[in-house]
Coordinates of C-alpha atoms in Angstrom, one line a residue:
Chain A
M912 CA 26.4 12.3 -19.4
N913 CA 27.1 14.0 -16.1
P914 CA 30.0 12.0 -14.6
S915 CA 28.5 12.2 -11.1
I916 CA 25.5 10.0 -12.2
S917 CA 26.7 6.5 -11.6
R918 CA 25.8 3.3 -9.9
S919 CA 28.4 4.0 -7.1
E920 CA 26.9 7.5 -6.6
I921 CA 23.5 5.9 -6.2
H922 CA 24.9 3.5 -3.7
S923 CA 26.5 6.3 -1.6
T924 CA 23.3 8.2 -1.7
L925 CA 21.3 5.3 -0.5
R926 CA 23.8 4.8 2.3
R927 CA 23.4 8.4 3.3
F928 CA 19.6 8.0 3.4
D929 CA 20.0 4.9 5.5
A930 CA 22.4 6.5 7.9
G931 CA 20.4 9.5 8.8
Y932 CA 17.1 10.2 7.0
R933 CA 14.9 7.1 7.4
H934 CA 12.5 9.0 9.7
F935 CA 11.7 11.0 6.5
L936 CA 12.5 9.0 3.5
H937 CA 11.0 5.5 3.5
E938 CA 12.4 2.3 2.2
T939 CA 9.1 1.5 0.5
P940 CA 7.9 -2.1 0.4
L941 CA 8.3 -4.4 -2.6
F942 CA 5.1 -6.4 -3.2
K943 CA 5.9 -9.6 -5.1
L944 CA 3.1 -11.4 -6.9
P945 CA 2.9 -14.2 -9.3
G946 CA 2.0 -12.9 -12.8
A947 CA -1.3 -14.8 -12.6
A948 CA -2.4 -12.6 -9.7
L949 CA -2.7 -9.8 -12.1
G950 CA -3.9 -11.9 -15.0
I951 CA -0.5 -11.8 -16.8
S952 CA 1.3 -14.9 -18.1
C953 CA 4.8 -14.1 -16.7
K954 CA 6.5 -15.6 -13.7
E955 CA 6.5 -12.7 -11.2
I956 CA 5.4 -9.1 -11.0
W957 CA 7.0 -7.0 -8.4
L958 CA 5.3 -3.8 -7.4
K959 CA 7.7 -1.2 -5.8
L960 CA 5.2 0.6 -3.7
E961 CA 6.8 4.0 -4.0
Q962 CA 3.4 5.7 -3.8
L963 CA 3.8 5.1 -0.1
Q964 CA 6.8 7.4 -0.1
T965 CA 7.0 10.6 2.0
S966 CA 5.2 13.5 0.1
G967 CA 3.2 10.9 -1.9
S968 CA 5.7 10.2 -4.7
F969 CA 9.3 9.2 -5.5
K970 CA 10.3 12.8 -6.0
A971 CA 11.1 13.1 -2.3
R972 CA 14.3 11.0 -2.9
G973 CA 15.7 13.4 -5.6
M974 CA 14.7 16.5 -3.7
L975 CA 16.2 15.4 -0.4
N976 CA 19.4 14.4 -2.3
R977 CA 19.6 17.8 -4.0
L978 CA 19.2 19.7 -0.7
L979 CA 21.7 17.5 1.1
S980 CA 24.3 17.8 -1.7
N981 CA 24.5 21.5 -1.9
P982 CA 25.1 24.5 0.5
I983 CA 21.7 26.0 1.2
P984 CA 21.7 29.8 1.3
K985 CA 19.8 31.8 3.9
S986 CA 17.1 32.4 1.3
G987 CA 16.6 28.7 1.2
V988 CA 15.3 26.7 -1.8
I989 CA 13.0 27.6 -4.7
V990 CA 11.0 25.5 -7.2
A991 CA 8.4 26.0 -9.8
S992 CA 5.9 23.2 -9.6
G993 CA 2.4 22.7 -8.1
G994 CA 2.8 19.0 -8.4
N995 CA 4.8 16.2 -6.9
A996 CA 8.2 18.0 -7.3
G997 CA 6.9 21.1 -5.5
I998 CA 5.4 19.0 -2.7
A999 CA 8.6 17.0 -2.4
T1000 CA 10.8 20.1 -2.3
A1001 CA 8.6 21.7 0.4
A1002 CA 8.7 18.5 2.5
A1003 CA 12.5 18.2 2.3
A1004 CA 12.9 21.9 3.1
K1005 CA 10.7 21.5 6.1
L1006 CA 12.7 18.5 7.3
L1007 CA 15.9 20.5 7.1
G1008 CA 14.4 23.6 8.5
V1009 CA 15.1 25.9 5.5
P1010 CA 12.8 28.4 3.8
C1011 CA 11.1 27.2 0.6
E1012 CA 9.4 29.3 -2.1
V1013 CA 7.1 27.5 -4.6
F1014 CA 5.8 29.1 -7.8
V1015 CA 2.6 27.6 -9.3
P1016 CA 0.4 28.7 -12.1
T1017 CA -3.1 29.9 -11.4
I1018 CA -4.6 26.6 -12.8
S1019 CA -3.0 24.6 -10.0
S1020 CA -5.6 23.0 -7.7
P1021 CA -6.6 24.6 -4.4
A1022 CA -5.9 21.2 -2.7
K1023 CA -2.3 21.2 -3.8
Q1024 CA -1.8 24.8 -2.9
A1025 CA -3.2 24.1 0.5
R1026 CA -0.8 21.1 0.9
L1027 CA 2.2 23.3 0.0
K1028 CA 1.2 25.9 2.5
A1029 CA 0.7 23.2 5.2
L1030 CA 4.3 22.2 4.5
G1031 CA 5.3 25.7 5.4
A1032 CA 6.2 26.8 1.8
T1033 CA 5.8 30.4 0.7
L1034 CA 3.4 30.1 -2.3
H1035 CA 3.5 32.4 -5.3
V1036 CA 0.5 31.8 -7.6
T1037 CA 1.5 33.4 -10.9
G1038 CA 0.9 33.0 -14.6
S1039 CA -1.7 31.0 -16.5
A1040 CA 0.7 28.2 -17.5
Y1041 CA 3.6 26.3 -16.0
S1042 CA 6.1 28.1 -18.2
E1043 CA 5.1 31.5 -16.8
A1044 CA 5.4 30.3 -13.2
L1045 CA 8.9 28.9 -14.1
C1046 CA 9.9 32.3 -15.6
A1047 CA 8.8 34.1 -12.4
C1048 CA 10.6 31.5 -10.3
L1049 CA 13.9 31.9 -12.2
E1050 CA 13.7 35.6 -12.0
R1051 CA 13.1 35.4 -8.3
Q1052 CA 16.0 33.0 -7.9
Q1053 CA 18.4 35.4 -9.6
H1054 CA 17.4 37.9 -7.0
T1055 CA 17.5 35.8 -3.9
G1056 CA 20.2 33.3 -4.8
A1057 CA 18.1 30.4 -3.3
L1058 CA 19.0 26.8 -4.3
L1059 CA 16.9 25.8 -7.3
T1060 CA 15.4 22.3 -7.5
H1061 CA 14.3 21.0 -10.8
A1062 CA 11.7 18.3 -11.2
Y1063 CA 13.9 16.0 -13.2
D1064 CA 16.9 17.6 -15.0
Q1065 CA 19.5 17.8 -12.2
S1066 CA 22.0 15.1 -11.4
E1067 CA 21.2 14.8 -7.7
V1068 CA 17.6 14.4 -8.6
V1069 CA 18.3 11.6 -11.0
V1070 CA 20.7 9.9 -8.5
G1071 CA 18.0 10.1 -5.8
A1072 CA 15.5 8.4 -8.1
G1073 CA 18.1 5.7 -8.8
T1074 CA 18.0 4.6 -5.1
I1075 CA 14.7 3.0 -5.9
A1076 CA 16.4 0.4 -8.1
A1077 CA 19.1 -0.2 -5.5
E1078 CA 16.4 -0.9 -2.9
I1079 CA 14.6 -3.3 -5.3
D1080 CA 17.6 -5.5 -5.8
T1081 CA 18.3 -5.6 -2.0
Q1082 CA 14.7 -6.4 -1.1
A1083 CA 14.3 -9.1 -3.7
N1084 CA 17.8 -10.4 -3.3
A1085 CA 18.1 -10.3 -7.1
A1086 CA 17.5 -7.9 -10.0
P1087 CA 14.3 -8.2 -12.0
D1088 CA 14.5 -9.1 -15.7
S1089 CA 12.7 -5.9 -16.6
V1090 CA 11.5 -2.7 -15.0
L1091 CA 8.7 -0.7 -16.5
V1092 CA 9.0 3.0 -15.8
S1093 CA 6.8 6.0 -16.5
V1094 CA 8.4 8.9 -18.2
G1095 CA 7.6 12.6 -18.0
G1096 CA 10.8 14.6 -17.9
G1097 CA 12.7 11.4 -17.4
G1098 CA 14.3 11.8 -14.0
L1099 CA 13.0 8.5 -12.7
I1100 CA 14.0 6.4 -15.7
A1101 CA 17.4 8.1 -15.9
G1102 CA 18.1 7.0 -12.3
I1103 CA 16.9 3.5 -12.8
A1104 CA 18.6 3.0 -16.1
T1105 CA 21.9 4.2 -14.6
W1106 CA 21.6 1.6 -11.9
Y1107 CA 21.0 -1.2 -14.4
A1108 CA 23.3 0.1 -17.1
D1109 CA 25.8 -2.8 -17.0
S1110 CA 23.3 -5.5 -16.0
A1111 CA 21.0 -7.9 -17.8
T1112 CA 17.9 -6.0 -16.6
H1113 CA 15.9 -4.3 -19.3
V1114 CA 14.5 -0.9 -18.5
I1115 CA 11.4 0.0 -20.6
A1116 CA 10.1 3.5 -21.0
L1117 CA 6.3 4.1 -20.8
E1118 CA 4.5 7.2 -21.8
P1119 CA 0.9 8.3 -22.4
E1120 CA 0.2 8.7 -26.1
L1121 CA -0.9 12.2 -25.2
A1122 CA 2.4 13.1 -23.5
P1123 CA 5.2 11.4 -25.5
T1124 CA 8.3 13.4 -24.7
L1125 CA 10.8 10.5 -25.0
H1126 CA 9.1 8.8 -27.9
A1127 CA 9.0 12.1 -29.9
A1128 CA 12.6 12.8 -29.1
R1129 CA 13.6 9.3 -30.4
G1130 CA 11.6 9.9 -33.6
A1131 CA 13.3 13.3 -34.1
G1132 CA 16.7 12.2 -33.0
E1133 CA 16.8 14.9 -30.3
P1134 CA 14.6 16.4 -27.6
V1135 CA 11.7 18.3 -29.1
D1136 CA 8.6 20.0 -27.6
V1137 CA 5.4 17.9 -27.6
Q1138 CA 1.7 18.7 -27.0
V1139 CA 0.6 17.4 -23.6
S1140 CA -3.0 16.5 -22.7
S1141 CA -3.0 13.1 -21.0
V1142 CA -5.0 12.1 -17.9
A1143 CA -1.5 11.6 -16.4
A1144 CA -0.4 15.1 -17.4
D1145 CA -0.3 16.4 -13.8
A1146 CA 2.7 14.2 -13.2
L1147 CA 4.0 13.3 -16.7
G1148 CA 3.3 16.7 -18.2
A1149 CA 6.8 17.8 -19.1
K1150 CA 6.8 19.3 -22.7
R1151 CA 10.3 18.0 -23.5
I1152 CA 12.5 15.1 -22.2
G1153 CA 15.3 16.4 -19.9
F1154 CA 18.8 16.5 -21.3
I1155 CA 20.1 14.1 -18.6
A1156 CA 17.4 11.6 -19.3
W1157 CA 17.9 11.9 -23.1
N1158 CA 21.5 11.0 -22.8
I1159 CA 21.1 8.1 -20.4
T1160 CA 18.1 6.6 -22.2
Q1161 CA 19.8 6.7 -25.6
Q1162 CA 22.5 4.4 -24.1
H1163 CA 20.5 2.2 -21.8
V1164 CA 16.8 2.1 -22.7
T1165 CA 15.9 0.0 -25.7
Q1166 CA 12.1 0.2 -25.7
S1167 CA 9.9 3.3 -25.6
L1168 CA 6.2 2.4 -25.5
L1169 CA 3.0 4.4 -25.6
L1170 CA -0.3 3.9 -23.7
S1171 CA -3.8 5.2 -24.3
D1172 CA -5.5 7.3 -21.6
E1173 CA -8.2 4.6 -21.5
A1174 CA -5.7 1.8 -20.7
I1175 CA -4.1 4.0 -18.0
M1176 CA -7.4 4.8 -16.3
Q1177 CA -8.4 1.2 -16.5
A1178 CA -5.2 0.1 -14.8
Q1179 CA -5.5 2.7 -12.2
R1180 CA -9.0 1.5 -11.3
W1181 CA -7.8 -2.2 -11.4
L1182 CA -5.1 -1.4 -8.9
W1183 CA -7.6 0.0 -6.5
Q1184 CA -10.4 -2.5 -7.0
H1185 CA -8.3 -5.7 -7.0
L1186 CA -5.2 -4.8 -5.0
Q1187 CA -6.5 -1.8 -2.9
V1188 CA -3.5 0.1 -4.1
A1189 CA -4.4 3.8 -4.5
A1190 CA -2.2 5.1 -7.2
E1191 CA -2.2 8.2 -9.4
P1192 CA -2.6 7.8 -13.2
S1193 CA 1.1 8.2 -13.8
A1194 CA 1.8 5.3 -11.5
A1195 CA -0.5 3.0 -13.5
L1196 CA 1.3 2.9 -16.8
G1197 CA 3.2 -0.3 -16.0
L1198 CA 0.1 -2.3 -15.3
A1199 CA -1.6 -0.7 -18.3
A1200 CA 1.3 -1.9 -20.5
L1201 CA 0.9 -5.4 -19.2
Q1202 CA -2.9 -5.6 -19.2
S1203 CA -3.3 -4.0 -22.6
G1204 CA -0.6 -6.2 -24.2
V1205 CA 1.5 -3.2 -25.2
Y1206 CA 4.4 -4.9 -23.3
Q1207 CA 4.4 -8.7 -23.5
P1208 CA 6.8 -10.3 -21.0
R1209 CA 8.3 -13.8 -21.6
S1210 CA 6.6 -16.6 -19.6
N1211 CA 9.6 -16.9 -17.2
E1212 CA 10.1 -13.1 -16.8
K1213 CA 10.2 -11.3 -13.5
V1214 CA 8.8 -7.8 -14.2
C1215 CA 9.1 -4.9 -11.8
L1216 CA 6.6 -2.0 -11.9
V1217 CA 7.4 1.3 -10.1
I1218 CA 4.2 2.6 -8.5
C1219 CA 5.6 6.1 -8.4
G1220 CA 2.9 8.3 -6.8
A1221 CA -0.4 8.6 -5.0
N1222 CA -1.3 12.2 -5.2
L1223 CA -4.7 11.6 -6.6
D1224 CA -8.3 12.6 -6.4
T1225 CA -9.9 9.6 -4.7
K1226 CA -13.0 10.1 -6.8
A1227 CA -10.9 8.6 -9.7
L1228 CA -10.8 5.2 -7.9
G1229 CA -14.3 4.5 -9.0
H1230 CA -16.0 3.8 -5.6
Chain B
M1250 CA -8.6 -24.8 23.1
N1251 CA -9.2 -26.6 19.9
P1252 CA -6.1 -28.9 19.5
S1253 CA -5.9 -28.2 15.8
I1254 CA -5.1 -24.6 16.5
S1255 CA -1.3 -24.5 16.9
R1256 CA 1.9 -23.0 15.7
S1257 CA 2.7 -26.0 13.6
E1258 CA -0.8 -26.0 12.1
I1259 CA -0.3 -22.4 11.1
H1260 CA 3.0 -23.3 9.6
S1261 CA 1.5 -26.1 7.5
T1262 CA -1.2 -23.9 6.3
L1263 CA 1.2 -21.3 5.2
R1264 CA 3.2 -24.0 3.3
R1265 CA 0.0 -25.0 1.6
F1266 CA -0.7 -21.4 0.6
D1267 CA 2.8 -21.1 -0.7
A1268 CA 2.7 -24.3 -2.6
G1269 CA -0.4 -23.7 -4.7
Y1270 CA -2.4 -20.6 -3.9
R1271 CA -0.2 -17.5 -4.3
H1272 CA -2.0 -16.5 -7.5
F1273 CA -4.9 -15.8 -5.1
L1274 CA -3.7 -15.2 -1.6
H1275 CA -0.9 -12.7 -1.4
E1276 CA 2.1 -12.5 0.8
T1277 CA 1.4 -8.9 1.7
P1278 CA 4.3 -6.6 2.2
L1279 CA 5.8 -5.6 5.6
F1280 CA 6.5 -1.9 5.7
K1281 CA 9.2 -1.1 8.2
L1282 CA 9.5 2.4 9.5
P1283 CA 11.4 4.1 12.3
G1284 CA 8.9 5.1 15.1
A1285 CA 9.8 8.8 14.4
A1286 CA 8.3 8.5 10.9
L1287 CA 4.9 8.2 12.6
G1288 CA 5.7 10.6 15.4
I1289 CA 6.1 7.8 18.0
S1290 CA 9.1 7.4 20.3
C1291 CA 9.8 3.7 19.8
K1292 CA 12.5 2.1 17.7
E1293 CA 10.5 0.7 14.8
I1294 CA 6.9 0.4 13.6
W1295 CA 6.2 -2.4 11.2
L1296 CA 3.0 -2.1 9.1
K1297 CA 1.8 -5.5 7.8
L1298 CA -0.1 -4.3 4.8
E1299 CA -2.8 -6.9 4.9
Q1300 CA -5.3 -4.4 3.4
L1301 CA -3.6 -5.3 0.1
Q1302 CA -4.9 -8.9 0.5
T1303 CA -7.2 -10.5 -2.0
S1304 CA -10.8 -9.5 -1.2
G1305 CA -9.6 -6.4 0.6
S1306 CA -9.0 -7.9 4.0
F1307 CA -7.2 -10.6 6.0
K1308 CA -10.4 -12.7 5.9
A1309 CA -9.4 -14.3 2.6
R1310 CA -6.7 -16.4 4.5
G1311 CA -9.2 -18.0 6.9
M1312 CA -11.9 -18.5 4.3
L1313 CA -9.6 -20.2 1.8
N1314 CA -8.2 -22.4 4.6
R1315 CA -11.7 -23.4 5.7
L1316 CA -12.6 -24.3 2.1
L1317 CA -9.4 -26.2 1.5
S1318 CA -9.7 -28.2 4.8
N1319 CA -13.1 -29.6 4.3
P1320 CA -15.0 -31.6 1.6
I1321 CA -17.2 -29.2 -0.2
P1322 CA -20.7 -30.6 -1.1
K1323 CA -22.3 -30.0 -4.4
S1324 CA -24.3 -27.3 -2.8
G1325 CA -21.1 -25.4 -2.2
V1326 CA -20.5 -23.0 0.7
I1327 CA -22.7 -20.7 2.6
V1328 CA -22.2 -17.6 4.8
A1329 CA -24.1 -14.9 6.5
S1330 CA -22.1 -11.6 6.2
G1331 CA -22.3 -8.6 3.9
G1332 CA -18.9 -7.5 5.1
N1333 CA -15.3 -8.7 4.7
A1334 CA -16.1 -12.4 5.7
G1335 CA -18.8 -12.6 3.0
I1336 CA -16.6 -11.1 0.4
A1337 CA -13.7 -13.3 1.3
T1338 CA -15.9 -16.5 1.2
A1339 CA -17.3 -15.6 -2.2
A1340 CA -13.8 -14.9 -3.5
A1341 CA -12.4 -18.2 -2.3
A1342 CA -15.5 -20.1 -3.6
K1343 CA -15.0 -18.4 -7.0
L1344 CA -11.3 -19.5 -7.0
L1345 CA -12.2 -23.1 -6.3
G1346 CA -15.2 -23.1 -8.7
V1347 CA -17.8 -24.0 -6.1
P1348 CA -21.2 -22.3 -5.6
C1349 CA -21.6 -19.8 -2.8
E1350 CA -24.6 -18.4 -1.1
V1351 CA -24.4 -15.2 1.0
F1352 CA -27.1 -14.0 3.4
V1353 CA -27.1 -10.2 4.1
P1354 CA -29.5 -8.0 6.0
T1355 CA -31.4 -5.3 4.1
I1356 CA -29.2 -2.6 5.7
S1357 CA -26.1 -3.9 3.9
S1358 CA -24.8 -1.4 1.4
P1359 CA -25.6 -1.7 -2.3
A1360 CA -21.9 -1.4 -3.1
K1361 CA -21.1 -4.5 -1.1
Q1362 CA -24.1 -6.4 -2.5
A1363 CA -22.8 -5.5 -6.0
R1364 CA -19.4 -6.7 -5.1
L1365 CA -20.7 -10.1 -3.8
K1366 CA -22.7 -10.5 -7.0
A1367 CA -19.6 -9.7 -9.1
L1368 CA -17.8 -12.5 -7.3
G1369 CA -20.5 -14.9 -8.6
A1370 CA -22.3 -15.4 -5.2
T1371 CA -26.0 -16.0 -4.9
L1372 CA -27.2 -13.2 -2.8
H1373 CA -30.1 -13.4 -0.3
V1374 CA -31.1 -10.1 1.2
T1375 CA -33.2 -10.9 4.2
G1376 CA -34.0 -9.5 7.7
S1377 CA -33.4 -6.1 9.1
A1378 CA -30.4 -7.1 11.2
Y1379 CA -27.4 -9.4 10.9
S1380 CA -28.9 -11.9 13.4
E1381 CA -31.9 -12.4 11.2
A1382 CA -29.7 -12.9 8.1
L1383 CA -27.7 -15.5 10.1
C1384 CA -30.9 -17.3 11.1
A1385 CA -32.0 -17.6 7.5
C1386 CA -28.6 -18.7 6.5
L1387 CA -28.5 -21.5 9.1
E1388 CA -32.0 -22.7 8.1
R1389 CA -30.9 -22.8 4.5
Q1390 CA -27.7 -24.6 5.4
Q1391 CA -29.7 -27.3 7.2
H1392 CA -31.6 -27.8 4.0
T1393 CA -28.7 -27.8 1.5
G1394 CA -25.9 -29.2 3.5
A1395 CA -23.5 -26.5 2.2
L1396 CA -20.3 -25.9 4.0
L1397 CA -20.8 -23.1 6.4
T1398 CA -18.0 -20.5 6.9
H1399 CA -18.0 -18.4 10.1
A1400 CA -16.4 -14.9 10.2
Y1401 CA -14.2 -15.8 13.2
D1402 CA -15.2 -18.8 15.4
Q1403 CA -13.9 -21.7 13.4
S1404 CA -10.5 -23.3 13.9
E1405 CA -9.5 -23.2 10.2
V1406 CA -10.4 -19.5 10.1
V1407 CA -8.3 -18.7 13.1
V1408 CA -5.3 -20.8 11.7
G1409 CA -5.6 -19.0 8.4
A1410 CA -5.4 -15.6 10.2
G1411 CA -2.4 -16.9 12.1
T1412 CA -0.4 -17.2 8.9
I1413 CA -0.1 -13.4 9.0
A1414 CA 2.2 -13.7 12.0
A1415 CA 4.3 -16.4 10.4
E1416 CA 4.9 -14.2 7.4
I1417 CA 5.8 -11.2 9.5
D1418 CA 8.6 -13.2 11.3
T1419 CA 10.0 -14.4 8.0
Q1420 CA 9.8 -11.1 6.3
A1421 CA 11.5 -9.3 9.2
N1422 CA 13.9 -12.1 9.9
A1423 CA 12.8 -11.7 13.5
A1424 CA 9.7 -11.4 15.7
P1425 CA 8.4 -8.0 16.7
D1426 CA 8.4 -7.1 20.4
S1427 CA 4.7 -6.4 20.3
V1428 CA 1.8 -6.8 17.8
L1429 CA -1.3 -4.6 18.1
V1430 CA -4.4 -6.3 16.8
S1431 CA -7.9 -5.1 16.2
V1432 CA -10.6 -7.3 17.8
G1433 CA -14.2 -7.9 16.6
G1434 CA -15.1 -11.5 17.0
G1435 CA -11.5 -12.3 17.7
G1436 CA -10.4 -14.5 14.8
L1437 CA -7.4 -12.4 13.9
I1438 CA -6.0 -12.0 17.4
A1439 CA -6.6 -15.7 18.2
G1440 CA -4.5 -16.7 15.2
I1441 CA -1.7 -14.2 16.0
A1442 CA -1.7 -15.0 19.7
T1443 CA -1.4 -18.7 18.9
W1444 CA 1.6 -18.1 16.7
Y1445 CA 3.3 -16.0 19.5
A1446 CA 2.1 -18.2 22.4
D1447 CA 5.5 -19.4 23.5
S1448 CA 7.5 -16.4 22.5
A1449 CA 8.5 -13.1 24.0
T1450 CA 6.2 -11.2 21.6
H1451 CA 3.3 -9.4 23.4
V1452 CA 0.0 -9.5 21.6
I1453 CA -2.2 -6.5 22.5
A1454 CA -6.0 -6.5 21.9
L1455 CA -7.5 -3.2 20.6
E1456 CA -11.2 -2.5 20.4
P1457 CA -13.4 0.5 19.8
E1458 CA -15.0 1.8 23.1
L1459 CA -18.2 1.4 21.2
A1460 CA -17.7 -2.3 20.3
P1461 CA -15.8 -3.8 23.3
T1462 CA -16.5 -7.6 23.0
L1463 CA -13.3 -8.8 24.5
H1464 CA -13.0 -6.1 27.1
A1465 CA -16.5 -6.7 28.3
A1466 CA -15.9 -10.4 28.4
R1467 CA -12.8 -9.9 30.5
G1468 CA -14.8 -7.7 32.9
A1469 CA -17.6 -10.3 33.2
G1470 CA -15.3 -13.3 33.3
E1471 CA -17.0 -14.8 30.3
P1472 CA -18.2 -13.9 26.8
V1473 CA -21.2 -11.5 27.0
D1474 CA -23.2 -9.6 24.5
V1475 CA -22.3 -5.9 24.0
Q1476 CA -23.9 -3.0 22.3
V1477 CA -22.1 -2.1 19.1
S1478 CA -22.1 1.3 17.4
S1479 CA -18.6 2.2 16.5
V1480 CA -17.4 3.8 13.2
A1481 CA -15.5 0.5 12.8
A1482 CA -18.7 -1.6 13.4
D1483 CA -18.9 -2.8 9.8
A1484 CA -15.8 -4.9 10.5
L1485 CA -15.6 -5.1 14.3
G1486 CA -19.3 -5.3 14.9
A1487 CA -19.5 -8.8 16.5
K1488 CA -21.8 -8.6 19.5
R1489 CA -19.8 -11.2 21.5
I1490 CA -16.2 -12.5 21.4
G1491 CA -15.9 -15.9 19.8
F1492 CA -15.3 -18.9 22.0
I1493 CA -12.1 -19.8 20.3
A1494 CA -10.8 -16.3 20.7
W1495 CA -12.0 -16.1 24.3
N1496 CA -10.0 -19.2 25.3
I1497 CA -6.8 -18.3 23.4
T1498 CA -6.8 -14.7 24.5
Q1499 CA -7.3 -15.6 28.2
Q1500 CA -4.0 -17.5 28.0
H1501 CA -1.9 -15.4 25.7
V1502 CA -3.2 -11.8 25.6
T1503 CA -2.3 -9.7 28.6
Q1504 CA -3.6 -6.3 27.5
S1505 CA -7.0 -5.3 26.2
L1506 CA -7.3 -1.6 25.3
L1507 CA -10.1 0.6 24.1
L1508 CA -10.0 3.4 21.5
S1509 CA -12.4 6.3 20.9
D1510 CA -14.1 6.6 17.5
E1511 CA -12.4 10.0 17.2
A1512 CA -8.9 8.5 17.7
I1513 CA -9.8 5.8 15.1
M1514 CA -11.0 8.2 12.5
Q1515 CA -8.0 10.5 13.1
A1516 CA -5.6 7.6 12.6
Q1517 CA -7.4 6.5 9.4
R1518 CA -7.0 9.9 7.9
W1519 CA -3.4 10.1 9.1
L1520 CA -2.6 6.8 7.3
W1521 CA -4.0 8.2 4.1
Q1522 CA -2.7 11.8 4.3
H1523 CA 0.9 10.9 5.5
L1524 CA 1.5 7.4 4.2
Q1525 CA -1.0 7.2 1.3
V1526 CA -2.2 3.9 2.9
A1527 CA -6.0 3.6 2.3
A1528 CA -7.3 1.6 5.3
E1529 CA -10.7 1.0 6.7
P1530 CA -11.5 2.2 10.3
S1531 CA -11.0 -1.3 11.8
A1532 CA -7.4 -1.3 10.4
A1533 CA -6.5 2.0 12.0
L1534 CA -6.8 1.0 15.7
G1535 CA -3.1 0.2 16.0
L1536 CA -2.0 3.6 14.9
A1537 CA -4.8 5.2 17.0
A1538 CA -3.5 3.4 20.1
L1539 CA 0.1 4.7 19.5
Q1540 CA -0.9 8.3 18.4
S1541 CA -3.4 8.7 21.3
G1542 CA -1.0 7.3 23.8
V1543 CA -3.4 4.5 24.9
Y1544 CA -0.5 2.2 24.1
Q1545 CA 2.9 3.5 25.1
P1546 CA 5.8 1.4 23.7
R1547 CA 9.3 1.3 25.2
S1548 CA 11.9 3.4 23.4
N1549 CA 13.7 0.4 22.1
E1550 CA 10.5 -1.5 21.1
K1551 CA 9.7 -2.9 17.7
V1552 CA 5.9 -2.7 17.3
C1553 CA 3.9 -4.4 14.6
L1554 CA 0.5 -3.1 13.4
V1555 CA -1.7 -5.3 11.3
I1556 CA -3.5 -3.1 8.7
C1557 CA -6.2 -5.6 8.3
G1558 CA -8.6 -4.2 5.7
A1559 CA -9.3 -1.6 3.0
N1560 CA -13.0 -2.1 2.2
L1561 CA -13.8 1.5 2.8
D1562 CA -15.7 4.4 1.4
T1563 CA -13.0 6.6 -0.1
K1564 CA -14.9 9.7 1.0
A1565 CA -13.7 8.9 4.5
L1566 CA -10.1 9.6 3.5
G1567 CA -10.7 13.3 3.7
H1568 CA -9.7 14.5 0.3

C-alpha cells in the first residue's frame, strides 16, 4: 500500500480543504433517518449527500487534492474520462486557473461534452472506446508533460475520497456501524476503508452484477479484466479494480456484494419518489442492497450510504 | 394573534415529532455553504433542504401536527388542494390510518391525482377552479364532520411549519442573521417569524411579482385578493394572505420583496445545474433574491434559505 494513504493524511487533506477551498468543495450534508423511514429494520440510515458535491460527484475531492499536491506545469492537467472524473478534473482546473485537456471517446454524450467545454476544458473526442481515448491521452501527456489525473488509482485521489468518511464522523459525532460503498475502480472505497481501517466500522463493497471488478478479483485472487454492461456503467464502468483499491480492500473490506440492474434502478427511482433525492444509478447501490435484502443489517445497526453522484438523465427518475 | 402560536408551542411540537414520528417526518439536513459558493458576497448561506421532506414539501409538518392535535372522527380528514397541502394531508392520514378525502379542480395534473390516489386518498375531481373545489369540500365536510385541514390558515399548520426554524438553530448551533421565506398563503413565514419573534434574526418575505398576496396586503393595509399567474403559482397560488400570517407578519416581518418569474426560473435551474438540488419554483425564491440582487446581505451575514418543496416536473431542470 502506498505509505501516503493513511488516516492522518486524510485528516490533513480535510484541514486543507477547510482552510481554503470551501467555496469550491462542499461539506455535503449528512441526512440521518430511522431505518423505518426507508422500510428497513435497522436503527438508523445515514445518507451522505455527496451527490450535492461540486461537479455532481465525490470525484471533485480527489481531483482537487491531486492538483493541490503536485506542481502543475504550464501545460496544465490532462485526463481521459467523459464522466465524473473528467468533469471533476475540469472543475478543479478551472478553480485553480490552469489549462485542462480532456480525452473522451466518440460514444460520450453530447451533454457531457458540452459540460466539459463549459468548464473551459480543451476537449479531444477520439477513439470508439475509453481505452483508445486513454491511449491518446497518455501519448499527449508524454508530449506536453501535463499533470495526469486518474479516476481512481492515484494516492491523492484515494485520500481525497477518504475525506468523506472523516466528515461523516464529525457530522454524526460518532462513526457508523457500517458503510455501504459503490465500487467501480475502487477509489472511493479505498479512501473510506483507509479511514475506518482500525475502527469497528465495517466497510461493505457493492457492485453491479454486470460490472464486478472487485468481486471478480477476489474470485481470481488478483485484479482481472471483467465485461462491463450495467446501467451504472457510466460511473462504475472500470474494467479492472485499481491496484491501490485492491491492496486496501484485501486488508480492510470483508464483504463484496453484487446487485442486479433491476434492484439498482428501483432504488434510484425510490430515492427520487420518496425522498426527492436525485441520484445517478451508481449512487443507488446502497439502498438497493438494503431494499433487496442483499445486505441485511442488524436491528440496532447504524448504516451509512454514500450517495456518490447526481450526473444523471432526469428522465430516469420516472416522472 | 392566536395565543397557541408561540415559540414554546413550536418547541413542544418538535419534541412530539422527535418522540414518535421520525419514521415519517424527517429532520431535513442543513447544507452550509460559504456565500462565494453561490456567487454571493456574504459570509454563509445555509440551505434548509426541506424539499427532502416526506410528501415532497414542508407541508407535511403542519398537516401531521393538525391531525395529531385534534380528535379525528370516523369520517377522517378532508382537504381541498391538488398541490402540496393535499399530498401532505393524504400522507399524514395514511400514516395514522384514517380516511382522507381530497377535492381538486379539473385542471389539477393527472400526475398529482395519481399520487393522491397512491396515498390512499378518496379523490373528488370537481369544479374548474380551486375555489369551486373548496366549496364542494366545505359542503361535504358539513355533511361528514371530517376534520378539515387548511393549507396555511390554521394554528397547528403554522406551528408545524415553525418547527423548521427550531431545527435550523439546533443544527447550526446558532440562529442565522436572516431567513428568506417564500410566501403564498403565509403559513411557512408565520411559523418561522413566530420562532424568531424575539430574536435578532430578520425574517424576509419573498413573493413572485405575479402572486403578491402579502405585498398587496401591505399596500392596502389589509388582506386583499390578488391576481395570480406566476410560474410558482402551483405552490404560491393563494389569492389572499391568510389571517394568521397577516397578523404575525405585521409584527415580525420588516421586508416584503418581489421576484420576477425569470429570476425564479433561473434560480431553479442554477440549484439543479450547480448544486444538484432539485427544487420546485416556489423553493427557488430565496436564491433568486440573492442572485438578482433584490436582497443584498451584509458581507458578514449568515443567510438561511428554506428550500421548501420538490414537487416538480423534472423537465423544468433544463437537462
